[in-house]
Amino acid sequence: MKLREFVDEFSEAGHETSLSVVNSSQPPTVFRMLDRLFTGQSIGVSEVSRALSEADVVRLRRNGDVVAESNFEDVRDAILAVNSDIYVTGSRSLADVETPDVVSSLQGLRFRVRGYPEGSKGKLLLIEISRYIEAMALRHERGELHTGFQRLSRIADERGTRHAYEELAATDLDVHVYGVGDASPLDSQSVTVHTDDAAEIRNGWFVVFAPPAGEDVSGAVLVAVTDDDTEWEGVWTVDTDAARRVAAYLDGTYGG
């Protein structure tokens, strides 16, 4: 099973999925930012006004049913009104990650996002979900965490990322990082470093939390792949069996 094959398991058809902004008090520019975030995705975005309804919320619907709801300002603060520096510099730690329900509940949906600079907000969505899964692993403190960085130098260059992985390595998690190059700032006794120039490592973005066998804990996996770093295609899902399967593939293929 290649990483791209895992992504291809998720049909792009699926359920009819939409986001609706109800009785928004946000400036129109904020709604346009949300709309642009999902341009080209299989997700409709609309703005509605409804009497006797909660104000300023975003609702996620699947086949017409509301499956998640978040305050619009939480969505704004998590994704729309920030850039990647919030995590790169460490100004938002893993302990502070509070991914809005309407974002985390998009799991299981095939997506495409543009790379920088054309689609910076779309790529920030990948960063937010990555941190969401890493925060899950940090809270549980056991199991396996597998993360692909494309270039391992990112761990050294990004203070926030390095600090996050020092935190994760200080737990009982079995932490694995993958990429091309060197990750020398990390303690090799606490983190297993897989240096490999394989195409899916150079061009793969993945974060996998697989809880220990026998524990009733949800695992999660994000996998995105690209051919040229301009468009990423992927999926994330809160699915323990899927997380363990991808973790086993990575360990079996690159564990040596």
mmCIF file with all atom_site columns, N, CA and C in Angstrom, residues 152-156 177 180-188 191 193-195:
data_model
loop_
_atom_site.group_PDB
_atom_site.id
_atom_site.type_symbol
_atom_site.label_atom_id
_atom_site.label_alt_id
_atom_site.label_comp_id
_atom_site.label_asym_id
_atom_site.label_entity_id
_atom_site.label_seq_id
_atom_site.pdbx_PDB_ins_code
_atom_site.Cartn_x
_atom_site.Cartn_y
_atom_site.Cartn_z
_atom_site.occupancy
_atom_site.B_iso_or_equiv
_atom_site.pdbx_formal_charge
_atom_site.auth_seq_id
_atom_site.auth_comp_id
_atom_site.auth_asym_id
_atom_site.auth_atom_id
_atom_site.pdbx_PDB_model_num
ATOM 1  N N  . LEU A 1 152 ? 13.786 17.058 6.509  1.00 0.00 ? 152 LEU A N  1
ATOM 2  C CA . LEU A 1 152 ? 13.952 16.993 7.962  1.00 0.00 ? 152 LEU A CA 1
ATOM 3  C C  . LEU A 1 152 ? 14.501 18.295 8.543  1.00 0.00 ? 152 LEU A C  1
ATOM 4  N N  . SER A 1 153 ? 15.123 19.116 7.712  1.00 0.00 ? 153 SER A N  1
ATOM 5  C CA . SER A 1 153 ? 15.665 20.392 8.195  1.00 0.00 ? 153 SER A CA 1
ATOM 6  C C  . SER A 1 153 ? 14.579 21.295 8.747  1.00 0.00 ? 153 SER A C  1
ATOM 7  N N  . ARG A 1 154 ? 13.328 21.053 8.358  1.00 0.00 ? 154 ARG A N  1
ATOM 8  C CA . ARG A 1 154 ? 12.238 21.883 8.876  1.00 0.00 ? 154 ARG A CA 1
ATOM 9  C C  . ARG A 1 154 ? 12.136 21.792 10.395 1.00 0.00 ? 154 ARG A C  1
ATOM 10 N N  . ILE A 1 155 ? 12.466 20.630 10.929 1.00 0.00 ? 155 ILE A N  1
ATOM 11 C CA . ILE A 1 155 ? 12.390 20.475 12.381 1.00 0.00 ? 155 ILE A CA 1
ATOM 12 C C  . ILE A 1 155 ? 13.383 21.412 13.055 1.00 0.00 ? 155 ILE A C  1
ATOM 13 N N  . ALA A 1 156 ? 14.579 21.532 12.480 1.00 0.00 ? 156 ALA A N  1
ATOM 14 C CA . ALA A 1 156 ? 15.595 22.416 13.051 1.00 0.00 ? 156 ALA A CA 1
ATOM 15 C C  . ALA A 1 156 ? 15.269 23.883 12.798 1.00 0.00 ? 156 ALA A C  1
ATOM 16 N N  . VAL A 1 177 ? 9.986  10.268 12.715 1.00 0.00 ? 177 VAL A N  1
ATOM 17 C CA . VAL A 1 177 ? 9.934  11.365 11.744 1.00 0.00 ? 177 VAL A CA 1
ATOM 18 C C  . VAL A 1 177 ? 10.621 10.915 10.463 1.00 0.00 ? 177 VAL A C  1
ATOM 19 N N  . VAL A 1 180 ? 13.935 13.860 3.947  1.00 0.00 ? 180 VAL A N  1
ATOM 20 C CA . VAL A 1 180 ? 15.241 13.890 3.313  1.00 0.00 ? 180 VAL A CA 1
ATOM 21 C C  . VAL A 1 180 ? 16.149 14.790 4.139  1.00 0.00 ? 180 VAL A C  1
ATOM 22 N N  . GLY A 1 181 ? 17.392 14.388 4.346  1.00 0.00 ? 181 GLY A N  1
ATOM 23 C CA . GLY A 1 181 ? 18.347 15.249 5.027  1.00 0.00 ? 181 GLY A CA 1
ATOM 24 C C  . GLY A 1 181 ? 18.602 14.845 6.460  1.00 0.00 ? 181 GLY A C  1
ATOM 25 N N  . ASP A 1 182 ? 18.750 15.844 7.330  1.00 0.00 ? 182 ASP A N  1
ATOM 26 C CA . ASP A 1 182 ? 19.225 15.620 8.690  1.00 0.00 ? 182 ASP A CA 1
ATOM 27 C C  . ASP A 1 182 ? 18.268 16.268 9.682  1.00 0.00 ? 182 ASP A C  1
ATOM 28 N N  . ALA A 1 183 ? 18.056 15.591 10.814 1.00 0.00 ? 183 ALA A N  1
ATOM 29 C CA . ALA A 1 183 ? 17.237 16.154 11.899 1.00 0.00 ? 183 ALA A CA 1
ATOM 30 C C  . ALA A 1 183 ? 18.048 16.153 13.181 1.00 0.00 ? 183 ALA A C  1
ATOM 31 N N  . SER A 1 184 ? 19.292 16.584 13.101 1.00 0.00 ? 184 SER A N  1
ATOM 32 C CA . SER A 1 184 ? 20.230 16.468 14.213 1.00 0.00 ? 184 SER A CA 1
ATOM 33 C C  . SER A 1 184 ? 19.801 17.137 15.514 1.00 0.00 ? 184 SER A C  1
ATOM 34 N N  . PRO A 1 185 ? 18.982 18.209 15.506 1.00 0.00 ? 185 PRO A N  1
ATOM 35 C CA . PRO A 1 185 ? 18.611 18.801 16.793 1.00 0.00 ? 185 PRO A CA 1
ATOM 36 C C  . PRO A 1 185 ? 17.767 17.883 17.671 1.00 0.00 ? 185 PRO A C  1
ATOM 37 N N  . LEU A 1 186 ? 17.151 16.851 17.086 1.00 0.00 ? 186 LEU A N  1
ATOM 38 C CA . LEU A 1 186 ? 16.321 15.959 17.880 1.00 0.00 ? 186 LEU A CA 1
ATOM 39 C C  . LEU A 1 186 ? 17.187 14.899 18.556 1.00 0.00 ? 186 LEU A C  1
ATOM 40 N N  . ASP A 1 187 ? 16.824 14.564 19.782 1.00 0.00 ? 187 ASP A N  1
ATOM 41 C CA . ASP A 1 187 ? 17.499 13.500 20.521 1.00 0.00 ? 187 ASP A CA 1
ATOM 42 C C  . ASP A 1 187 ? 17.165 12.165 19.871 1.00 0.00 ? 187 ASP A C  1
ATOM 43 N N  . SER A 1 188 ? 18.163 11.528 19.259 1.00 0.00 ? 188 SER A N  1
ATOM 44 C CA . SER A 1 188 ? 17.910 10.290 18.527 1.00 0.00 ? 188 SER A CA 1
ATOM 45 C C  . SER A 1 188 ? 17.483 9.150  19.442 1.00 0.00 ? 188 SER A C  1
ATOM 46 N N  . VAL A 1 191 ? 13.537 9.975  19.555 1.00 0.00 ? 191 VAL A N  1
ATOM 47 C CA . VAL A 1 191 ? 12.827 10.038 18.278 1.00 0.00 ? 191 VAL A CA 1
ATOM 48 C C  . VAL A 1 191 ? 13.559 9.159  17.271 1.00 0.00 ? 191 VAL A C  1
ATOM 49 N N  . VAL A 1 193 ? 14.505 8.605  13.605 1.00 0.00 ? 193 VAL A N  1
ATOM 50 C CA . VAL A 1 193 ? 14.607 9.418  12.396 1.00 0.00 ? 193 VAL A CA 1
ATOM 51 C C  . VAL A 1 193 ? 14.789 8.497  11.199 1.00 0.00 ? 193 VAL A C  1
ATOM 52 N N  . HIS A 1 194 ? 13.913 8.650  10.196 1.00 0.00 ? 194 HIS A N  1
ATOM 53 C CA . HIS A 1 194 ? 13.987 7.861  8.973  1.00 0.00 ? 194 HIS A CA 1
ATOM 54 C C  . HIS A 1 194 ? 14.374 8.796  7.835  1.00 0.00 ? 194 HIS A C  1
ATOM 55 N N  . THR A 1 195 ? 15.612 8.714  7.420  1.00 0.00 ? 195 THR A N  1
ATOM 56 C CA . THR A 1 195 ? 16.088 9.521  6.295  1.00 0.00 ? 195 THR A CA 1
ATOM 57 C C  . THR A 1 195 ? 15.974 8.694  5.024  1.00 0.00 ? 195 THR A C  1
#
